[in-house]
XYZ file of C-alpha atoms in Angstrom:
558
model
C -22.691 -33.729 -26.749
C -25.426 -35.537 -24.955
C -26.748 -38.677 -26.492
C -28.697 -40.701 -23.824
C -31.203 -38.891 -21.865
C -32.930 -39.959 -18.639
C -36.782 -38.556 -18.305
C -38.219 -38.783 -14.832
C -42.189 -39.086 -15.146
C -44.594 -39.643 -17.942
C -47.218 -37.084 -17.220
C -47.561 -34.041 -19.604
C -44.204 -32.650 -19.504
C -42.541 -36.109 -19.307
C -44.269 -37.054 -22.671
C -43.107 -33.725 -24.315
C -39.617 -34.318 -23.138
C -39.525 -37.636 -24.938
C -40.721 -36.290 -28.138
C -38.487 -33.214 -28.051
C -35.547 -35.911 -27.384
C -36.557 -37.701 -30.311
C -36.844 -34.474 -32.381
C -33.276 -33.784 -31.455
C -32.024 -37.350 -32.332
C -31.434 -38.008 -28.748
C -32.069 -41.460 -27.062
C -34.714 -40.962 -24.184
C -35.453 -43.296 -21.389
C -38.510 -42.295 -19.309
C -39.083 -43.864 -15.951
C -42.494 -43.789 -14.526
C -43.441 -45.160 -11.133
C -47.151 -45.953 -11.961
C -48.357 -48.177 -14.541
C -49.598 -45.774 -17.083
C -49.030 -42.134 -18.651
C -50.772 -38.973 -17.712
C -49.374 -38.398 -14.332
C -51.913 -36.535 -12.025
C -54.542 -36.680 -15.059
C -54.828 -40.436 -14.752
C -57.809 -40.682 -12.215
C -57.812 -43.336 -9.622
C -60.582 -44.118 -7.091
C -57.932 -43.663 -4.353
C -54.540 -42.101 -3.443
C -53.104 -45.134 -1.836
C -50.053 -45.059 -4.244
C -49.136 -41.450 -2.822
C -49.548 -39.915 -6.100
C -51.531 -36.786 -6.709
C -54.521 -37.536 -8.995
C -57.313 -35.497 -10.379
C -60.763 -35.574 -8.523
C -63.568 -37.215 -10.728
C -65.316 -33.958 -11.543
C -62.094 -31.895 -12.633
C -62.601 -29.687 -15.798
C -59.648 -27.919 -17.370
C -59.300 -24.104 -16.755
C -57.412 -23.366 -19.909
C -59.330 -23.940 -23.255
C -58.086 -26.681 -25.765
C -56.392 -24.277 -28.286
C -54.427 -22.625 -25.564
C -53.388 -25.691 -23.924
C -52.193 -28.145 -26.551
C -49.001 -29.484 -28.033
C -47.755 -27.040 -30.356
C -47.879 -29.453 -33.338
C -50.581 -31.595 -32.228
C -54.075 -29.766 -31.925
C -57.008 -31.338 -30.289
C -59.570 -32.940 -32.374
C -61.985 -30.288 -33.570
C -64.947 -31.996 -31.957
C -63.271 -32.155 -28.438
C -64.978 -29.634 -26.004
C -63.157 -26.295 -25.213
C -62.840 -27.121 -21.608
C -62.694 -30.966 -20.871
C -62.934 -33.412 -18.126
C -59.973 -35.525 -17.076
C -61.083 -38.341 -19.161
C -61.195 -36.584 -22.379
C -57.725 -34.868 -21.471
C -56.072 -37.940 -20.838
C -57.664 -39.323 -24.214
C -55.609 -36.437 -25.788
C -52.587 -37.415 -23.963
C -52.811 -41.169 -25.099
C -53.353 -39.924 -28.574
C -50.151 -37.841 -28.521
C -48.145 -40.684 -27.105
C -49.384 -42.996 -29.831
C -49.130 -40.767 -32.868
C -45.333 -40.049 -32.021
C -44.979 -43.649 -30.808
C -43.556 -42.517 -27.406
C -44.780 -45.635 -25.360
C -41.946 -47.666 -26.091
C -39.562 -45.442 -24.630
C -41.170 -45.653 -21.056
C -40.469 -48.139 -18.247
C -43.336 -48.088 -16.194
C -43.608 -49.261 -12.483
C -40.095 -47.924 -12.267
C -38.860 -45.783 -9.229
C -35.995 -43.468 -9.398
C -33.878 -44.106 -6.201
C -30.965 -41.783 -7.082
C -29.466 -39.381 -9.578
C -25.733 -38.543 -8.761
C -23.028 -37.000 -10.516
C -20.377 -39.252 -11.920
C -16.829 -38.587 -10.846
C -15.856 -37.265 -14.176
C -19.009 -34.974 -14.248
C -16.881 -31.772 -14.975
C -15.665 -33.039 -18.316
C -18.449 -35.288 -19.262
C -21.684 -33.947 -17.567
C -22.884 -37.493 -17.077
C -25.098 -38.844 -14.452
C -25.287 -42.298 -12.590
C -29.267 -42.938 -12.448
C -30.291 -45.878 -10.009
C -34.048 -47.162 -10.628
C -35.857 -49.850 -8.778
C -38.500 -52.257 -10.713
C -40.357 -54.776 -8.796
C -37.814 -55.039 -6.134
C -35.012 -55.182 -8.293
C -32.378 -52.249 -8.711
C -30.664 -51.196 -11.926
C -27.820 -48.580 -12.597
C -27.313 -46.897 -15.721
C -25.194 -43.853 -17.014
C -26.935 -41.096 -18.705
C -25.499 -37.978 -20.626
C -28.454 -35.801 -19.553
C -31.358 -35.863 -17.270
C -34.861 -34.149 -17.544
C -36.755 -34.162 -14.257
C -40.566 -33.977 -15.078
C -42.010 -34.701 -11.731
C -44.076 -31.469 -11.754
C -45.485 -29.316 -8.779
C -47.851 -31.751 -7.061
C -45.777 -34.043 -5.164
C -46.193 -33.661 -1.349
C -49.580 -32.460 0.174
C -48.815 -29.290 2.044
C -50.747 -29.541 5.327
C -50.003 -26.878 7.670
C -51.720 -28.038 10.821
C -49.137 -26.204 13.226
C -50.543 -22.827 11.939
C -54.215 -23.749 13.129
C -54.293 -23.692 17.161
C -56.374 -26.367 18.544
C -56.607 -28.498 15.416
C -55.347 -31.477 17.288
C -58.389 -31.411 19.528
C -60.720 -31.205 16.510
C -62.865 -34.559 16.581
C -64.031 -34.395 12.946
C -62.513 -35.686 9.917
C -59.462 -33.936 8.528
C -57.897 -34.325 4.877
C -55.919 -32.677 2.287
C -57.645 -32.054 -1.181
C -55.206 -34.698 -2.450
C -57.431 -37.317 -0.786
C -60.718 -35.836 -2.294
C -62.420 -37.944 -5.001
C -66.064 -37.620 -4.941
C -68.746 -35.603 -3.060
C -71.173 -38.345 -2.153
C -69.216 -39.378 0.985
C -69.922 -35.977 2.532
C -73.679 -36.099 2.026
C -75.497 -34.253 4.711
C -72.290 -33.084 6.531
C -71.123 -29.530 7.502
C -67.763 -29.122 5.640
C -65.050 -26.505 6.214
C -62.806 -25.973 3.136
C -59.593 -24.089 3.947
C -57.804 -22.386 1.124
C -59.151 -20.505 -1.962
C -57.325 -21.324 -4.964
C -58.576 -23.193 -8.033
C -59.095 -26.461 -6.006
C -60.605 -24.947 -2.972
C -63.370 -23.229 -5.226
C -63.968 -26.286 -7.332
C -64.207 -28.623 -4.291
C -66.479 -26.149 -2.470
C -68.943 -25.645 -5.396
C -69.078 -29.403 -5.917
C -69.579 -30.162 -2.119
C -72.463 -27.644 -2.242
C -74.653 -30.085 -3.808
C -74.664 -32.787 -1.348
C -73.123 -31.213 2.009
C -75.743 -29.872 4.512
C -73.440 -26.599 4.312
C -70.151 -25.476 2.933
C -67.910 -22.936 4.692
C -64.770 -21.644 2.399
C -62.235 -19.924 4.417
C -59.833 -17.561 2.786
C -56.904 -15.497 4.150
C -56.734 -13.084 1.188
C -59.545 -13.235 -1.080
C -59.403 -13.632 -4.757
C -60.547 -12.341 -8.073
C -62.902 -14.885 -9.778
C -62.732 -15.400 -13.571
C -65.262 -17.443 -15.720
C -64.281 -19.784 -18.464
C -66.187 -17.888 -20.990
C -65.839 -14.191 -21.683
C -67.525 -11.547 -23.996
C -69.749 -13.220 -26.518
C -69.248 -16.671 -24.780
C -65.873 -17.155 -26.272
C -63.069 -19.026 -24.158
C -61.761 -16.441 -21.835
C -58.320 -17.549 -22.476
C -58.468 -16.871 -26.080
C -59.786 -13.327 -25.625
C -57.196 -11.915 -23.310
C -53.965 -13.938 -24.070
C -52.900 -11.725 -27.071
C -49.860 -10.007 -28.184
C -51.652 -6.750 -28.972
C -52.755 -6.661 -25.316
C -49.219 -7.561 -24.209
C -47.872 -4.607 -26.191
C -50.363 -2.248 -24.653
C -49.577 -3.582 -21.262
C -45.827 -2.456 -21.747
C -46.798 1.008 -22.543
C -49.633 1.858 -20.272
C -49.193 2.237 -16.432
C -49.820 -1.028 -14.636
C -52.173 0.591 -11.899
C -54.293 1.871 -14.877
C -54.589 -1.326 -16.308
C -55.361 -3.079 -12.967
C -58.034 -0.658 -12.414
C -59.648 -1.385 -15.638
C -59.439 -5.129 -15.066
C -61.018 -4.719 -11.530
C -63.782 -2.739 -12.888
C -64.606 -5.442 -15.562
C -64.330 -8.176 -13.028
C -66.737 -6.300 -10.658
C -69.074 -5.788 -13.264
C -69.989 -9.491 -13.290
C -70.377 -9.525 -9.515
C -69.200 -7.265 -6.830
C -66.408 -9.171 -5.144
C -66.584 -7.102 -1.960
C -70.176 -7.586 -1.517
C -69.594 -11.461 -2.147
C -66.761 -11.402 0.608
C -64.205 -12.328 -2.160
C -62.240 -9.005 -2.358
C -58.567 -8.925 -1.919
C -57.388 -8.027 1.682
C -55.744 -4.600 1.702
C -51.794 -5.160 1.386
C -52.210 -8.631 -0.152
C -51.105 -9.543 -3.282
C -53.711 -10.099 -6.036
C -54.892 -13.648 -6.727
C -57.005 -15.127 -9.477
C -59.154 -18.276 -9.770
C -61.323 -19.860 -12.496
C -64.812 -20.725 -11.372
C -68.098 -20.386 -13.060
C -70.377 -21.467 -10.261
C -69.083 -19.984 -7.054
C -70.739 -16.800 -7.346
C -74.060 -18.241 -7.859
C -73.213 -20.782 -4.806
C -72.603 -17.948 -2.508
C -75.762 -16.149 -3.823
C -78.031 -19.093 -3.042
C -76.252 -19.556 0.520
C -74.898 -23.099 -0.274
C -71.422 -21.704 0.304
C -70.563 -19.111 2.924
C -67.423 -17.250 2.759
C -65.460 -17.005 6.024
C -62.126 -15.324 7.114
C -59.051 -17.089 8.407
C -59.604 -19.777 11.012
C -58.179 -18.285 14.242
C -58.452 -21.851 16.306
C -60.428 -25.001 16.350
C -62.330 -26.734 19.200
C -63.481 -30.242 19.332
C -66.380 -29.515 17.061
C -66.197 -25.953 15.948
C -64.111 -23.247 14.404
C -63.465 -19.768 15.521
C -62.759 -17.221 12.700
C -60.608 -14.116 12.824
C -63.729 -11.844 12.910
C -64.753 -13.570 16.019
C -67.481 -15.691 14.556
C -68.077 -19.297 15.318
C -69.333 -22.058 13.312
C -70.436 -25.159 15.221
C -70.763 -28.669 14.516
C -68.207 -29.110 11.895
C -68.082 -32.639 10.536
C -65.020 -32.210 8.036
C -62.167 -29.920 7.350
C -60.597 -30.088 3.920
C -57.312 -28.302 3.338
C -56.797 -27.126 -0.203
C -53.365 -25.692 0.914
C -51.462 -26.872 -1.973
C -48.314 -28.951 -2.328
C -44.657 -28.513 -1.878
C -42.151 -30.008 -4.388
C -39.000 -32.062 -3.736
C -36.222 -33.935 -5.552
C -35.567 -37.060 -3.023
C -33.521 -38.619 -5.417
C -30.747 -35.786 -5.694
C -27.904 -35.396 -3.161
C -27.296 -32.150 -1.292
C -26.823 -29.419 -1.960
C -28.381 -30.037 -5.509
C -31.537 -31.249 -3.654
C -32.193 -28.022 -1.862
C -31.024 -25.813 -4.461
C -33.400 -27.175 -7.159
C -36.447 -26.380 -4.796
C -35.669 -22.437 -5.124
C -36.528 -21.166 -8.482
C -34.227 -18.304 -7.892
C -31.227 -20.849 -8.521
C -32.956 -22.010 -11.774
C -31.902 -20.202 -14.826
C -35.242 -19.356 -16.612
C -36.898 -21.797 -14.181
C -35.080 -24.748 -16.015
C -31.404 -25.391 -15.486
C -29.605 -25.516 -11.812
C -27.165 -22.729 -11.552
C -24.567 -24.879 -9.725
C -23.568 -27.391 -12.393
C -20.512 -26.944 -14.214
C -22.050 -28.815 -17.273
C -25.846 -28.017 -18.244
C -27.160 -31.448 -18.369
C -29.901 -31.440 -15.898
C -33.146 -29.663 -16.665
C -36.022 -29.362 -14.428
C -39.239 -29.404 -16.625
C -42.495 -28.150 -15.419
C -41.690 -26.474 -12.111
C -43.500 -23.453 -13.361
C -46.182 -20.989 -12.283
C -47.709 -19.430 -15.458
C -50.582 -17.299 -16.234
C -51.700 -19.578 -18.896
C -51.049 -23.119 -20.077
C -48.376 -25.091 -18.182
C -48.467 -27.834 -20.734
C -47.473 -25.247 -23.403
C -44.755 -23.824 -21.177
C -43.421 -27.212 -20.290
C -43.244 -28.280 -23.984
C -41.155 -25.039 -24.868
C -38.847 -25.748 -21.892
C -38.339 -29.309 -23.179
C -37.559 -28.134 -26.612
C -34.965 -25.540 -25.405
C -33.229 -28.120 -22.875
C -32.710 -30.795 -25.414
C -30.852 -28.189 -27.777
C -28.833 -27.080 -24.930
C -27.952 -30.515 -24.215
C -26.771 -30.984 -27.774
C -24.658 -27.860 -27.714
C -27.081 -26.022 -30.106
C -28.145 -23.351 -27.616
C -25.894 -21.921 -24.830
C -26.523 -20.581 -21.419
C -24.394 -18.349 -19.430
C -21.431 -19.575 -17.301
C -22.690 -21.173 -13.893
C -20.400 -19.167 -11.787
C -21.824 -15.829 -13.051
C -25.232 -16.774 -12.899
C -24.728 -18.372 -9.256
C -23.275 -15.133 -8.210
C -26.171 -13.031 -9.524
C -28.747 -15.248 -7.926
C -26.939 -15.313 -4.572
C -26.926 -11.544 -4.525
C -30.467 -11.231 -5.522
C -31.217 -13.696 -2.794
C -29.583 -11.569 -0.024
C -31.490 -8.489 -1.332
C -34.622 -10.215 -1.044
C -33.985 -11.442 2.548
C -33.125 -7.820 3.321
C -36.430 -6.521 1.861
C -34.670 -4.424 -0.691
C -36.408 -6.030 -3.571
C -39.644 -8.342 -3.999
C -39.207 -11.906 -4.495
C -40.759 -12.149 -7.993
C -40.298 -15.924 -8.198
C -43.242 -16.349 -5.889
C -45.425 -14.808 -8.726
C -47.109 -16.527 -11.683
C -45.127 -15.583 -14.665
C -46.667 -13.689 -17.786
C -47.506 -16.213 -20.217
C -46.531 -14.407 -23.431
C -43.194 -12.957 -22.012
C -42.097 -16.090 -20.706
C -42.835 -18.180 -23.678
C -41.220 -15.396 -25.963
C -38.138 -15.523 -23.704
C -37.655 -19.181 -23.999
C -38.443 -19.051 -27.706
C -35.998 -16.442 -28.298
C -33.258 -18.786 -26.741
C -34.321 -21.502 -29.228
C -34.818 -19.235 -32.344
C -38.502 -19.829 -32.683
C -39.839 -16.389 -31.774
C -41.991 -15.301 -34.548
C -41.180 -11.568 -35.705
C -44.424 -9.756 -36.011
C -43.032 -6.982 -38.544
C -41.283 -9.610 -40.714
C -44.376 -11.592 -40.595
C -46.465 -8.597 -41.879
C -44.165 -8.243 -44.885
C -44.345 -11.975 -45.779
C -47.889 -12.918 -44.694
C -50.275 -10.186 -43.586
C -53.082 -12.581 -43.035
C -51.070 -14.882 -40.657
C -49.543 -11.807 -39.098
C -52.816 -10.231 -38.277
C -53.792 -13.472 -36.400
C -50.749 -13.928 -34.558
C -50.638 -10.222 -33.205
C -54.401 -9.554 -32.673
C -55.580 -13.183 -32.120
C -54.963 -15.463 -29.365
C -51.189 -16.455 -28.614
C -51.673 -20.065 -29.329
C -48.892 -22.597 -29.020
C -48.708 -22.875 -32.743
C -47.011 -19.793 -33.044
C -43.832 -21.078 -31.885
C -43.707 -23.634 -34.440
C -43.832 -21.211 -37.567
C -39.930 -20.564 -37.697
C -36.838 -21.839 -36.520
C -35.812 -25.301 -35.343
C -38.616 -27.522 -34.977
C -40.734 -25.643 -37.462
C -44.076 -27.384 -38.362
C -45.683 -27.064 -41.840
C -49.109 -27.212 -40.242
C -48.473 -24.482 -37.800
C -50.025 -21.643 -40.269
C -53.135 -23.630 -40.931
C -53.681 -24.556 -37.216
C -53.461 -20.545 -36.618
C -55.958 -19.793 -39.287
C -58.309 -22.392 -38.160
C -58.075 -22.273 -34.575
C -61.512 -20.493 -34.332
C -63.110 -23.148 -36.370
C -62.017 -25.845 -33.717
C -63.256 -23.685 -30.976
C -66.715 -23.192 -32.450
C -67.142 -26.605 -33.913
C -68.256 -28.350 -30.646
C -70.726 -25.625 -30.124
C -72.506 -26.243 -33.518
C -74.967 -29.120 -32.313
C -77.774 -27.247 -33.306
C -77.876 -25.627 -36.631
C -79.401 -22.280 -36.966
C -80.237 -21.047 -40.612
C -77.832 -17.960 -41.439
C -79.437 -14.592 -41.398
C -78.190 -11.747 -43.745
C -75.900 -9.590 -42.062
C -74.420 -6.398 -43.213
C -70.574 -5.993 -43.521
C -69.045 -5.554 -40.150
C -66.435 -3.149 -39.044
C -64.091 -6.265 -38.627
C -64.149 -6.635 -42.260
C -62.687 -3.325 -42.883
C -60.265 -3.752 -40.135
C -59.112 -6.825 -41.510
C -58.648 -5.085 -44.844
C -56.898 -2.072 -43.854
C -55.629 -3.036 -40.581
C -52.344 -4.911 -41.793
C -50.752 -2.178 -43.621
C -51.588 0.544 -40.830
C -50.297 -1.884 -38.222
C -47.115 -2.560 -40.154
C -46.408 1.037 -40.339
C -47.219 1.518 -36.545
C -44.870 -1.234 -35.581
C -42.074 0.164 -37.668
C -42.658 3.412 -35.941
C -42.604 1.691 -32.671
C -39.390 0.047 -33.273
C -37.883 3.443 -34.224
C -39.338 5.425 -31.329
C -39.218 2.811 -28.461
C -37.249 5.271 -26.219
C -39.969 7.852 -26.741
C -42.530 5.186 -25.689
C -40.727 4.433 -22.519
C -40.652 8.063 -21.736
C -44.392 8.592 -22.353
C -45.159 5.397 -20.278
C -43.089 6.818 -17.270
C -44.737 10.243 -17.626
C -48.417 8.570 -17.659
C -47.462 6.595 -14.541
C -46.431 9.617 -12.767
C -49.711 11.587 -13.695
C -52.217 8.682 -13.631
C -51.291 7.182 -10.318
C -52.520 9.833 -7.972
C -55.499 10.307 -10.222
C -56.429 6.740 -9.876
C -55.775 6.615 -6.315
C -58.294 9.391 -5.562
C -60.617 8.005 -7.900
C -60.681 4.558 -6.306
C -60.941 6.015 -2.856
C -63.783 8.453 -3.902
């Protein structure tokens, strides 16, 4: 059984990994190469240390109730979406509350992590670190790598003919901090992800003109949804997840696209998805307005560069470009591993549930945070860490490595031959992934059982937002405050908005009152029937898929 655990990195996932080790009576030692916690959330004026940091104006995309540690809610007066300073304050509060700082060795770089000669029987690792020029070696029973996605800037210059002739400034978004240095310049932003949209919008206030180039287009969500509530809380619900399992995906996509186009027509704004390309989504409240006002111009892919201009795929030319900013993402790597482990860990297909490398005889290495999720990464990494520490202790088991490796290798071959799609490049469904990991731990809530024991709580769990507290209701790591946190989550959501008190007006009883009164027993009966007739539901879904698909295609074309 593992006892001493090395945690690499003291960012969002590193902090939760330290705490999870302590929860399981393990002995964590965290190595952090910078001088503070927070990882990329610790803002610095420059990127001279080579670490990826947030830009100064960054605001979170996931609201506070959906993106907190599951037993440590944000303070009620914190805004629902916060700047990097406020979010870093929360991380500091978390670290101090659970007394995590004493387990972190700052300004310490991990040089190498290698299996010990007796790894097959002990599962132990040799970890070599360097602090102020002095190297240290220690033996650990397990390792949690929490270095995340954002390590090495991906700058694909070779994909842009003529870029080396371009005389203007070229930089990656990792180097972007503030917009003032681009005052009065014509800026081309390449890549329309969340960062590309944010950088383009901010630059539009100071630059002479911003051009935003995209290969595929994207769907644009706002942070607020119907009635002004946080979008994440309105859509990330178990009831919707259940509906998605029953109804055909094409029908659901059609509904979603109609709703998004109701806010603004993506095709009119040059943002619609290129035919044949996979759908992408970003969160940006201001991009449509900037396009409408002309401060941002949407362009197609860049075909080539000249000394001062860019030629696009539609044969249009933009002259006198001063700056090109690549928001083309990052590549992740594990320089402290030896081959073949180094290469294998970069392929998600060879990570069991995105956590455990498949080629190891002993499950004593966990990759925490190498995750693309349709929701809060913080919540996902915390659940990964809870699972990993229990696997280290032998309280949870994973299948034999040989079996997993054989299945993954076979799947990789099928992907290369084009027989199946590589789903590892897609973002994972939030509730499905969280429930999958929670089931491994024993912390997935049972909705039917919850309706029998606590109908009020069950109503909120099934029909309300799937907040992280749901995974603290039962099983290992159960938190006594989870129930109250769920029942008061809307209070904390609305609290920072109540800065001007408006006298209450008398309102008639709403339909929601009657739903809350009668909905629980009706839903319980429905769920029991669903469990009994799951085969029938699958049959109905398949039939609906066959019947609706041609209808929707004809309706869409018409």
